């Protein structure tokens, strides 16, 4: 919001038009700042605006300091914003903790009853407003703690000249099913904030949205993963709750019965994955999910699914580790676990969505692969994707919907469940075998009929067969698209939620004259065969990922790429502070590698 200045003109001046605005709400988790941030994000989806959100919440049940940041834009929005244009501080600790997140010359709206000590740096324009007192005046003292967030929402809508009518509709739908007094008080507080005379502050208006016309939606990654799993034909699943996975489980528990399916909350992670394996054995595309700690507990059973060659989708919404680590923070440290976590050679597929919209399509891809190769597929989402809200075109369900059918067509006399010369296609129990010989399934090594076998030659052949699935898929997967030129000094490689900041960092570096491009990898294991042709055009390849350099000086994806291509030009930019990448962190990291290459 570069038009805002420390000496902002009065509100009587004409509104200035902005293409982007980053607003950070800072308070406590009980203040409802996530709710009002969500309202703004959903409004963006209904006004052809682009949006990306970011939030932090305390890991303790008792709550504590929390933020919700909203980046609104008329054009493409790739990150939640490195700096805030506007800080809304509910308390002194909110102000003290997030003042440095404000850009030079930004605006700070603060609760004048709570914030007493003001900083006079960065040319910030401060405006004290009695959030709580004004809310009490509007709706009464009994609702003061439940209404000040809506009062603040009204302020923001007024300052940025947002579509009040559409937002009131969103609020009404949100609270419409509650007691009538809840909606009435929410709108009273909202209207009071909207009408509040702020004084000497410039009013702004976001430029008209440039998104394609059509039916747009605003939602988070967990919701889109849930919808994608439904569209992919998943009708059965089981899991155990854990942050930040749980909302997927809750959605599937409510939605699957509407499609003739069922989702079971199991007593623990091992029971959950075992139930999901049983559903896959019964002939269905099933799923389970968790976060990193839960995936660890599922590993032995996932080895069974690989040995039995059953179609199973496993969602891992990654968070900070190790152990229980940082339950509400982001990290991408589970890649090696996803690929190699189980004992023995247990081939399985690993995919990662690049943004909230892609969460839907990655679920479709996981379903396709699981069915085609009769194999477990792990989806690596992460905490940032799970909770952030983006706006995009609603998927065409008529085009993508998979209606599952239980394939119990009779098998020919020469049919085998584990043929050495082709891909396994599981036959559910009850399928008629023309030859009268029925398959056996277990976690033991087996022959082509599934009967236990300790034969050395058979074990090698079966190992080769299971590996071949990955090799066949690697030849099938498309090469990642390159953002920028096909050749240059550096290619930024990203996966998961790191893609948005990496893409924007690429654009910034290019604007500064650097010959830099960027690419996102969705198929993490196996890597696409055509990837080598992409990497060949660049002097440096810089992997951007939220995990540690480790003992060998490289992030997890970078280690895989270096192992595959034995190329020292593959380097890393890593971080493990529990926060999403800022664009400037990636720019600085890439510039260091470019400078080192020129030394």
Coordinates of C-alpha atoms in Angstrom, one line a residue:
X1 CA 0.0 0.0 0.0
X2 CA 2.6 2.4 -1.1
X3 CA 0.2 5.4 -1.2
X4 CA -0.1 5.6 2.6
X5 CA 2.2 8.0 4.3
X6 CA 3.1 9.0 7.8
X7 CA 1.2 12.3 7.4
X8 CA -1.9 10.8 5.8
X9 CA -4.3 13.3 4.3
X10 CA -7.8 13.8 5.8
X11 CA -10.7 11.5 4.9
X12 CA -12.3 14.3 3.0
X13 CA -9.8 13.8 0.1
X14 CA -10.8 11.5 -2.8
X15 CA -10.1 7.9 -2.2
X16 CA -6.8 6.5 -3.7
X17 CA -6.9 3.3 -5.6
X18 CA -4.7 0.4 -4.5
X19 CA -3.8 -2.8 -6.2
X20 CA -2.7 -4.6 -3.0
X21 CA -3.2 -4.2 0.7
X22 CA -1.8 -6.4 3.6
X23 CA -3.7 -6.2 6.8
X24 CA -2.5 -7.8 10.0
X25 CA -4.9 -8.4 13.0
X26 CA -3.0 -9.0 16.2
X27 CA -4.7 -10.0 19.4
X28 CA -5.6 -13.1 21.4
X29 CA -7.0 -16.3 20.0
X30 CA -10.3 -15.6 21.8
X31 CA -10.9 -12.3 20.1
X32 CA -12.3 -13.7 16.9
X33 CA -9.6 -12.2 14.6
X34 CA -9.6 -15.5 12.6
X35 CA -13.3 -15.0 12.0
X36 CA -13.0 -11.4 10.6
X37 CA -10.0 -12.3 8.5
X38 CA -12.0 -15.2 7.1
X39 CA -14.9 -12.8 6.3
X40 CA -12.5 -10.6 4.3
X41 CA -11.0 -13.5 2.5
X42 CA -14.5 -14.8 1.5
X43 CA -15.5 -11.4 0.3
X44 CA -12.4 -11.4 -2.0
X45 CA -13.7 -14.5 -3.6
X46 CA -17.0 -12.8 -4.4
X47 CA -15.5 -9.6 -5.8
X48 CA -13.0 -11.1 -8.3
X49 CA -10.2 -10.1 -6.0
X50 CA -7.2 -12.3 -5.2
X51 CA -6.4 -13.1 -1.6
X52 CA -4.0 -15.1 0.6
X53 CA -4.1 -15.3 4.4
X54 CA -1.7 -16.3 7.1
X55 CA -2.4 -17.0 10.7
X56 CA -0.7 -18.1 13.9
X57 CA -2.5 -19.7 16.8
X58 CA -1.2 -20.8 20.2
X59 CA -0.5 -24.5 20.7
X60 CA -2.0 -24.5 24.2
X61 CA -5.7 -25.1 24.9
X62 CA -5.8 -22.1 27.1
X63 CA -5.1 -19.8 24.1
X64 CA -2.9 -16.8 23.9
X65 CA -1.4 -14.3 21.4
X66 CA -2.6 -14.9 17.8
X67 CA -2.5 -13.1 14.4
X68 CA -4.4 -13.3 11.2
X69 CA -2.9 -11.6 8.1
X70 CA -4.9 -10.9 4.9
X71 CA -3.3 -9.9 1.6
X72 CA -6.0 -8.5 -0.7
X73 CA -5.0 -7.8 -4.3
X74 CA -6.5 -7.0 -7.7
X75 CA -4.0 -9.1 -9.6
X76 CA -2.1 -12.3 -8.7
X77 CA -1.4 -12.7 -5.0
X78 CA 1.3 -15.3 -4.3
X79 CA 2.1 -14.7 -0.6
X80 CA 0.4 -13.4 2.6
X81 CA 2.9 -10.4 2.4
X82 CA 6.3 -9.8 3.8
X83 CA 5.2 -6.6 5.6
X84 CA 1.8 -5.3 6.7
X85 CA 0.4 -2.1 5.4
X86 CA -2.1 -1.9 8.2
X87 CA -1.6 -3.3 11.8
X88 CA -4.7 -3.7 13.9
X89 CA -3.5 -4.1 17.5
X90 CA -5.9 -5.2 20.2
X91 CA -3.5 -5.1 23.1
X92 CA -0.1 -3.7 24.1
X93 CA 1.6 -7.1 23.6
X94 CA 0.0 -7.2 20.1
X95 CA 1.4 -3.8 19.3
X96 CA 4.9 -4.5 20.8
X97 CA 5.1 -7.9 19.1
X98 CA 4.0 -6.9 15.6
X99 CA 5.0 -3.3 15.2
X100 CA 8.1 -4.4 13.3
X101 CA 5.9 -6.2 10.8
X102 CA 4.6 -2.8 9.6
X103 CA 6.2 -1.4 6.6
X104 CA 7.7 2.1 6.6
X105 CA 5.0 4.6 6.6
X106 CA 2.2 2.1 7.4
X107 CA -0.9 2.6 9.4
X108 CA -1.6 1.3 12.9
X109 CA -5.1 1.1 14.3
X110 CA -5.0 0.3 18.0
X111 CA -7.4 -0.1 20.9
X112 CA -6.7 3.1 22.8
X113 CA -7.9 1.5 26.1
X114 CA -5.2 -1.2 25.8
X115 CA -2.2 0.3 24.0
X116 CA -0.5 3.0 25.9
X117 CA 3.1 3.0 24.7
X118 CA 3.6 4.1 21.1
X119 CA 6.7 3.8 19.0
X120 CA 7.8 6.7 16.9
X121 CA 9.8 4.8 14.3
X122 CA 9.3 3.9 10.6
X123 CA 7.0 6.9 10.1
X124 CA 4.0 4.9 11.1
X125 CA 0.7 6.8 11.2
X126 CA -1.0 5.8 14.6
X127 CA -4.8 6.0 15.2
X128 CA -6.2 5.1 18.6
X129 CA -9.8 3.9 18.6
X130 CA -11.6 2.6 21.7
X131 CA -12.5 -0.8 20.2
X132 CA -14.2 -2.2 23.3
X133 CA -15.9 0.9 24.5
X134 CA -17.3 1.7 21.1
X135 CA -18.6 -1.9 20.8
X136 CA -20.2 -1.7 24.3
X137 CA -21.9 1.6 23.3
X138 CA -23.3 -0.1 20.1
X139 CA -24.5 -3.4 21.5
X140 CA -24.3 -3.4 25.3
X141 CA -21.7 -4.5 27.9
X142 CA -22.6 -8.1 28.0
X143 CA -21.4 -8.7 24.5
X144 CA -18.2 -6.5 24.5
X145 CA -15.8 -9.4 24.1
X146 CA -17.8 -11.0 21.4
X147 CA -18.4 -7.9 19.3
X148 CA -15.2 -5.9 19.1
X149 CA -13.9 -8.0 16.3
X150 CA -17.0 -7.2 14.2
X151 CA -16.5 -3.5 15.1
X152 CA -12.9 -3.7 13.7
X153 CA -14.2 -5.5 10.6
X154 CA -16.5 -2.5 10.0
X155 CA -13.6 -0.1 10.3
X156 CA -11.5 -2.0 7.7
X157 CA -14.4 -2.2 5.3
X158 CA -14.9 1.6 5.6
X159 CA -11.2 2.4 5.3
X160 CA -10.7 0.3 2.1
X161 CA -14.1 1.0 0.6
X162 CA -14.9 -2.7 0.4
X163 CA -18.3 -4.1 -0.7
X164 CA -20.3 -3.7 2.4
X165 CA -23.5 -5.2 1.0
X166 CA -21.8 -8.4 0.0
X167 CA -20.0 -8.7 3.3
X168 CA -23.2 -8.3 5.2
X169 CA -24.6 -11.2 3.2
X170 CA -21.6 -13.3 4.2
X171 CA -22.0 -12.4 7.8
X172 CA -25.7 -13.1 7.7
X173 CA -25.1 -16.6 6.3
X174 CA -22.4 -17.3 8.9
X175 CA -24.6 -16.3 11.9
X176 CA -28.0 -17.0 10.4
X177 CA -28.4 -20.4 12.0
X178 CA -27.6 -19.1 15.4
X179 CA -29.9 -17.3 17.8
X180 CA -31.3 -14.2 16.3
X181 CA -29.6 -12.0 18.9
X182 CA -26.2 -13.3 17.7
X183 CA -26.7 -12.0 14.2
X184 CA -28.3 -8.8 15.4
X185 CA -25.3 -8.0 17.8
X186 CA -22.8 -8.9 15.1
X187 CA -24.4 -6.5 12.6
X188 CA -24.8 -3.7 15.2
X189 CA -21.1 -3.9 16.0
X190 CA -20.1 -4.1 12.3
X191 CA -22.3 -1.0 11.5
X192 CA -20.8 0.9 14.4
X193 CA -17.3 0.3 13.1
X194 CA -18.3 1.1 9.6
X195 CA -19.8 4.4 10.7
X196 CA -17.0 5.4 13.1
X197 CA -15.4 8.7 12.3
X198 CA -11.7 7.9 12.3
X199 CA -10.5 11.4 11.6
X200 CA -7.3 12.2 9.8
X201 CA -6.8 9.0 7.8
X202 CA -6.8 8.6 4.1
X203 CA -9.5 6.3 2.8
X204 CA -8.5 3.8 0.1
X205 CA -10.2 1.7 -2.5
X206 CA -8.9 -1.6 -3.9
X207 CA -8.8 -1.6 -7.7
X208 CA -11.4 -3.8 -9.4
X209 CA -10.5 -7.5 -9.3
X210 CA -8.9 -9.0 -12.4
X211 CA -9.8 -12.6 -11.8
X212 CA -11.7 -14.5 -14.5
X213 CA -15.4 -14.3 -14.4
X214 CA -17.3 -17.3 -13.2
X215 CA -18.2 -18.9 -9.9
X216 CA -15.3 -18.2 -7.5
X217 CA -14.9 -19.6 -4.1
X218 CA -12.7 -18.7 -1.1
X219 CA -11.6 -21.5 1.3
X220 CA -8.6 -23.2 2.9
X221 CA -6.4 -26.1 1.9
X222 CA -7.9 -28.7 4.2
X223 CA -11.4 -28.0 2.8
X224 CA -10.2 -28.4 -0.8
X225 CA -8.3 -31.6 0.1
X226 CA -11.5 -33.0 1.6
X227 CA -13.5 -32.0 -1.5
X228 CA -10.8 -33.4 -3.8
X229 CA -10.9 -36.8 -2.0
X230 CA -14.7 -36.9 -2.4
X231 CA -14.4 -36.1 -6.1
X232 CA -11.6 -38.7 -6.5
X233 CA -14.0 -41.4 -5.4
X234 CA -12.9 -41.9 -1.9
X235 CA -15.9 -43.2 0.1
X236 CA -14.2 -44.9 3.1
X237 CA -11.6 -43.7 5.6
X238 CA -10.4 -43.7 9.2
X239 CA -8.2 -41.5 11.2
X240 CA -7.4 -40.1 14.6
X241 CA -7.5 -36.3 15.3
X242 CA -4.3 -34.2 15.4
X243 CA -3.5 -30.6 14.5
X244 CA -3.5 -29.5 11.7
X245 CA -5.1 -32.5 10.0
X246 CA -8.3 -32.7 12.1
X247 CA -10.6 -30.5 10.0
X248 CA -10.2 -32.8 7.0
X249 CA -11.4 -35.7 9.3
X250 CA -14.3 -33.6 10.5
X251 CA -15.4 -32.7 7.0
X252 CA -15.2 -36.3 5.7
X253 CA -17.1 -37.6 8.8
X254 CA -20.0 -35.4 7.9
X255 CA -19.8 -35.6 4.1
X256 CA -19.0 -39.3 3.3
X257 CA -22.3 -40.7 4.6
X258 CA -24.1 -38.4 2.1
X259 CA -22.4 -40.4 -0.7
X260 CA -22.9 -43.9 0.8
X261 CA -19.6 -44.0 2.5
X262 CA -18.3 -43.8 6.1
X263 CA -15.4 -42.3 8.0
X264 CA -14.4 -43.8 11.4
X265 CA -12.6 -41.9 14.2
X266 CA -10.4 -44.7 15.4
X267 CA -8.9 -45.1 18.9
X268 CA -5.4 -44.5 17.7
X269 CA -3.3 -44.1 14.5
X270 CA -2.4 -47.7 14.1
X271 CA -6.1 -48.7 14.3
X272 CA -7.0 -45.9 11.8
X273 CA -4.5 -47.0 9.1
X274 CA -5.4 -50.7 9.6
X275 CA -9.1 -49.9 9.1
X276 CA -8.3 -48.0 6.0
X277 CA -6.2 -50.9 4.7
X278 CA -9.2 -53.2 5.4
X279 CA -11.4 -50.9 3.3
X280 CA -8.9 -51.0 0.5
X281 CA -8.8 -54.8 0.8
X282 CA -12.5 -54.8 0.4
X283 CA -12.1 -53.2 -3.0
X284 CA -12.5 -49.5 -2.3
X285 CA -10.2 -46.5 -2.7
X286 CA -9.8 -45.6 1.0
X287 CA -7.8 -43.0 2.9
X288 CA -6.3 -42.1 6.2
X289 CA -4.5 -39.0 7.4
X290 CA -2.6 -37.3 10.1
X291 CA 0.3 -35.0 10.8
X292 CA 3.9 -36.0 11.1
X293 CA 3.7 -37.7 14.5
X294 CA 0.7 -39.7 13.4
X295 CA 2.4 -40.7 10.1
X296 CA 5.3 -42.1 12.1
X297 CA 2.8 -44.4 13.9
X298 CA 1.3 -45.6 10.7
X299 CA 4.6 -46.7 9.1
X300 CA 4.6 -50.4 9.9
X301 CA 1.0 -50.7 8.5
X302 CA 1.9 -48.7 5.4
X303 CA 4.6 -51.3 4.8
X304 CA 1.8 -53.9 4.7
X305 CA -0.2 -51.8 2.2
X306 CA 2.9 -51.7 0.0
X307 CA 3.5 -55.4 0.2
X308 CA -0.2 -56.3 -0.3
X309 CA -0.3 -53.7 -3.1
X310 CA -3.5 -52.0 -2.1
X311 CA -4.9 -48.6 -3.2
X312 CA -4.7 -46.3 -0.3
X313 CA -4.4 -42.5 0.1
X314 CA -2.5 -41.1 3.1
X315 CA -2.7 -37.3 3.8
X316 CA 0.0 -35.8 6.0
X317 CA -0.5 -32.2 6.9
X318 CA 3.0 -31.4 8.0
X319 CA 3.8 -29.3 11.1
X320 CA 7.0 -28.4 13.0
X321 CA 8.8 -31.3 14.7
X322 CA 10.4 -33.5 15.9
X323 CA 8.1 -35.2 18.4
X324 CA 5.0 -33.1 19.1
X325 CA 7.2 -30.1 18.1
X326 CA 5.3 -27.1 16.9
X327 CA 1.7 -28.3 16.5
X328 CA 0.5 -25.0 15.0
X329 CA 3.5 -24.0 12.9
X330 CA 4.6 -24.9 9.4
X331 CA 7.5 -27.1 8.3
X332 CA 8.3 -29.4 5.4
X333 CA 10.4 -32.0 7.2
X334 CA 8.5 -35.2 6.5
X335 CA 9.6 -35.8 2.9
X336 CA 12.2 -38.4 3.7
X337 CA 9.8 -40.0 6.2
X338 CA 7.1 -40.2 3.5
X339 CA 9.5 -41.8 1.0
X340 CA 11.6 -44.1 3.2
X341 CA 9.8 -44.2 6.6
X342 CA 8.9 -47.9 6.7
X343 CA 11.4 -50.7 7.2
X344 CA 12.6 -52.6 4.1
X345 CA 12.1 -51.4 0.5
X346 CA 8.5 -50.1 0.5
X347 CA 7.8 -48.2 -2.7
X348 CA 5.0 -45.7 -2.6
X349 CA 4.1 -42.4 -4.3
X350 CA 4.5 -39.0 -2.7
X351 CA 2.8 -35.8 -4.0
X352 CA 2.5 -32.2 -2.8
X353 CA 0.0 -29.5 -3.7
X354 CA 1.5 -26.1 -4.5
X355 CA -1.4 -23.9 -3.2
X356 CA -5.0 -24.2 -1.9
X357 CA -6.6 -24.7 -5.2
X358 CA -4.1 -27.4 -6.1
X359 CA -5.1 -29.3 -2.9
X360 CA -8.3 -30.3 -4.8
X361 CA -6.4 -31.5 -7.9
X362 CA -3.6 -33.3 -6.0
X363 CA -6.3 -35.4 -4.4
X364 CA -7.6 -36.3 -7.8
X365 CA -4.1 -37.2 -8.9
X366 CA -3.5 -39.3 -5.8
X367 CA -6.7 -41.3 -6.5
X368 CA -5.7 -41.9 -10.1
X369 CA -2.3 -43.1 -9.2
X370 CA -3.5 -45.3 -6.3
X371 CA -6.0 -47.0 -8.6
X372 CA -3.7 -47.4 -11.6
X373 CA -0.7 -48.8 -9.7
X374 CA -2.6 -50.4 -6.8
X375 CA -0.3 -48.7 -4.3
X376 CA -0.3 -46.3 -1.3
X377 CA 0.0 -42.6 -2.2
X378 CA 1.1 -40.0 0.3
X379 CA -0.1 -36.4 0.0
X380 CA 2.3 -34.0 1.8
X381 CA 0.3 -30.9 2.6
X382 CA 1.4 -28.5 5.4
X383 CA 0.1 -26.3 8.1
X384 CA 0.4 -23.1 5.9
X385 CA -1.8 -24.7 3.2
X386 CA -4.2 -26.2 5.7
X387 CA -5.3 -22.9 7.3
X388 CA -4.7 -20.2 4.7
X389 CA -7.5 -19.0 2.5
X390 CA -7.2 -18.3 -1.2
X391 CA -9.8 -17.3 -3.8
X392 CA -10.0 -19.2 -7.1
X393 CA -12.4 -20.6 -9.7
X394 CA -14.6 -23.3 -8.5
X395 CA -13.6 -26.7 -9.9
X396 CA -15.8 -28.3 -12.5
X397 CA -17.2 -31.3 -10.7
X398 CA -18.9 -32.6 -13.8
X399 CA -15.5 -32.9 -15.4
X400 CA -13.5 -34.3 -12.5
X401 CA -16.0 -36.3 -10.5
X402 CA -15.2 -40.0 -10.2
X403 CA -18.1 -42.3 -9.3
X404 CA -16.6 -45.3 -7.6
X405 CA -17.7 -48.8 -8.5
X406 CA -16.8 -52.1 -6.8
X407 CA -15.1 -54.2 -9.5
X408 CA -16.2 -57.7 -8.8
X409 CA -16.3 -58.8 -12.5
X410 CA -15.2 -62.5 -12.8
X411 CA -11.5 -63.0 -13.4
X412 CA -10.2 -65.3 -16.1
X413 CA -8.6 -68.6 -15.2
X414 CA -5.1 -67.2 -15.9
X415 CA -5.7 -64.1 -13.7
X416 CA -3.2 -63.7 -10.8
X417 CA -3.2 -61.0 -8.1
X418 CA 0.5 -60.3 -8.2
X419 CA 1.7 -61.0 -11.7
X420 CA 5.4 -60.5 -12.4
X421 CA 4.9 -59.2 -15.9
X422 CA 2.3 -56.4 -15.3
X423 CA 0.8 -54.1 -12.6
X424 CA -1.3 -55.6 -9.8
X425 CA -5.0 -55.0 -10.0
X426 CA -6.6 -56.0 -6.7
X427 CA -9.7 -58.3 -6.8
X428 CA -12.1 -57.6 -3.9
X429 CA -13.3 -60.5 -1.8
X430 CA -16.3 -62.2 -3.4
X431 CA -15.0 -61.8 -6.9
X432 CA -15.5 -65.0 -8.9
X433 CA -12.4 -66.8 -10.1
X434 CA -13.0 -68.8 -13.2
X435 CA -10.1 -71.1 -12.4
X436 CA -11.5 -71.8 -8.9
X437 CA -8.2 -70.6 -7.3
X438 CA -8.6 -67.7 -5.0
X439 CA -5.9 -65.2 -4.0
X440 CA -4.3 -64.8 -0.6
X441 CA -3.2 -61.5 0.8
X442 CA -0.8 -60.9 3.7
X443 CA 2.2 -58.9 4.7
X444 CA 4.6 -61.8 4.1
X445 CA 6.5 -62.0 0.8
X446 CA 4.5 -64.0 -1.6
X447 CA 4.3 -65.6 -5.0
X448 CA 2.0 -64.5 -7.8
X449 CA -1.0 -65.9 -6.0
X450 CA -0.2 -64.2 -2.8
X451 CA 0.8 -67.4 -1.0
X452 CA 3.7 -66.9 1.5
X453 CA 7.1 -67.5 -0.1
X454 CA 10.6 -67.4 1.3
X455 CA 12.2 -68.2 -2.0
X456 CA 15.1 -65.9 -2.7
X457 CA 14.5 -65.6 -6.4
X458 CA 10.8 -64.8 -5.8
X459 CA 11.6 -62.1 -3.3
X460 CA 13.9 -60.4 -5.8
X461 CA 11.4 -60.6 -8.6
X462 CA 8.6 -59.2 -6.4
X463 CA 10.9 -56.4 -5.2
X464 CA 11.7 -55.6 -8.9
X465 CA 8.0 -55.7 -9.7
X466 CA 7.0 -53.2 -6.9
X467 CA 9.9 -50.9 -7.9
X468 CA 8.8 -51.0 -11.5
X469 CA 5.6 -49.1 -10.6
X470 CA 7.7 -46.1 -9.6
X471 CA 9.8 -46.3 -12.8
X472 CA 6.7 -46.5 -15.0
X473 CA 5.1 -43.6 -13.2
X474 CA 8.3 -41.5 -13.5
X475 CA 8.2 -41.9 -17.2
X476 CA 4.5 -40.9 -17.2
X477 CA 4.7 -37.8 -15.0
X478 CA 5.0 -34.5 -16.8
X479 CA 8.0 -32.2 -16.4
X480 CA 7.4 -29.2 -14.1
X481 CA 6.5 -26.0 -15.8
X482 CA 9.1 -23.3 -15.7
X483 CA 8.1 -19.8 -14.7
X484 CA 10.4 -17.6 -16.7
X485 CA 13.0 -18.6 -19.3
X486 CA 14.1 -22.2 -20.0
X487 CA 17.8 -21.2 -19.4
X488 CA 19.5 -18.9 -17.0
X489 CA 21.8 -18.4 -14.1
X490 CA 19.5 -20.0 -11.5
X491 CA 16.4 -22.1 -11.3
X492 CA 14.4 -21.9 -8.0
X493 CA 12.9 -25.2 -7.1
X494 CA 10.0 -25.3 -4.6
X495 CA 7.4 -27.7 -3.3
X496 CA 4.3 -27.4 -1.2
X497 CA 3.4 -24.0 0.2
X498 CA 6.9 -22.6 -0.5
X499 CA 5.9 -22.2 -4.2
X500 CA 4.1 -18.9 -3.9
X501 CA 6.9 -17.0 -2.2
X502 CA 9.4 -18.7 -4.5
X503 CA 7.5 -17.6 -7.6
X504 CA 7.3 -14.0 -6.3
X505 CA 11.0 -14.1 -5.4
X506 CA 11.7 -15.1 -8.9
X507 CA 9.8 -12.2 -10.3
X508 CA 11.6 -9.8 -8.0
X509 CA 15.0 -11.1 -8.9
X510 CA 14.1 -10.9 -12.6
X511 CA 13.0 -7.3 -12.2
X512 CA 16.5 -6.6 -10.7
X513 CA 18.1 -8.0 -13.8
X514 CA 19.0 -11.5 -12.7
X515 CA 18.5 -14.4 -15.1
X516 CA 16.4 -16.5 -12.7
X517 CA 13.4 -18.8 -13.3
X518 CA 11.3 -21.0 -11.0
X519 CA 9.6 -24.4 -11.0
X520 CA 7.3 -26.3 -8.6
X521 CA 7.6 -30.1 -8.2
X522 CA 4.2 -31.8 -7.4
X523 CA 5.4 -35.3 -8.0
X524 CA 8.1 -35.7 -5.3
X525 CA 8.5 -39.5 -5.5
X526 CA 9.2 -40.7 -8.0
X527 CA 10.6 -37.6 -9.6
X528 CA 9.6 -37.1 -13.2
X529 CA 12.1 -38.4 -15.8
X530 CA 11.8 -35.2 -17.7
X531 CA 13.0 -33.1 -14.8
X532 CA 16.7 -33.5 -15.9
X533 CA 15.9 -31.6 -19.1
X534 CA 14.5 -28.7 -17.0
X535 CA 17.5 -28.5 -14.7
X536 CA 20.0 -28.8 -17.6
X537 CA 19.3 -25.2 -18.7
X538 CA 20.6 -23.5 -15.5
X539 CA 24.0 -22.9 -13.9
X540 CA 22.5 -23.1 -10.4
X541 CA 19.5 -25.0 -9.0
X542 CA 18.3 -23.6 -5.6
X543 CA 15.9 -25.7 -3.7
X544 CA 13.7 -23.7 -1.3
X545 CA 12.2 -25.7 1.5
X546 CA 11.2 -25.5 5.1
X547 CA 13.4 -28.1 6.7
X548 CA 17.0 -28.2 8.1
X549 CA 20.3 -28.3 6.2
X550 CA 21.2 -31.3 8.4
X551 CA 24.6 -32.9 8.7
X552 CA 25.2 -32.8 4.9
X553 CA 24.4 -29.1 4.2
X554 CA 21.3 -29.6 2.1
X555 CA 17.5 -29.7 2.5
X556 CA 15.6 -32.9 1.9
X557 CA 14.5 -32.4 -1.7
X558 CA 17.9 -31.0 -2.6
X559 CA 19.5 -34.2 -1.2
X560 CA 17.2 -36.3 -3.3
X561 CA 18.1 -34.3 -6.4
X562 CA 21.8 -34.4 -5.7
X563 CA 21.5 -38.2 -5.2
X564 CA 19.7 -38.6 -8.5
X565 CA 21.8 -36.3 -10.6
X566 CA 25.1 -36.2 -8.8
X567 CA 25.3 -32.5 -9.6
X568 CA 27.0 -30.0 -7.3
X569 CA 25.0 -27.1 -8.8
X570 CA 22.0 -28.2 -6.8
X571 CA 21.9 -26.0 -3.6
X572 CA 19.6 -25.2 -0.8
X573 CA 17.8 -22.3 1.0
X574 CA 16.3 -23.7 4.2
X575 CA 14.6 -22.5 7.3
X576 CA 12.9 -24.1 10.3
X577 CA 11.5 -21.2 12.3
X578 CA 7.9 -22.4 12.0
X579 CA 7.0 -19.5 9.8
X580 CA 6.2 -19.5 6.1
X581 CA 8.9 -18.2 3.7
X582 CA 9.1 -14.4 3.2
X583 CA 9.9 -13.4 -0.3
X584 CA 13.0 -11.4 0.8
X585 CA 14.4 -14.5 2.6
X586 CA 14.4 -16.4 -0.7
X587 CA 15.7 -13.4 -2.7
X588 CA 18.6 -13.1 -0.2
X589 CA 19.4 -16.8 -0.3
X590 CA 19.4 -17.0 -4.1
X591 CA 21.5 -13.9 -4.4
X592 CA 24.1 -15.4 -2.1
X593 CA 24.3 -18.5 -4.2
X594 CA 24.6 -16.4 -7.4
X595 CA 27.4 -14.3 -5.8
X596 CA 29.2 -17.5 -4.7
X597 CA 29.1 -18.8 -8.2
X598 CA 30.6 -15.7 -9.6
X599 CA 33.4 -15.5 -7.0

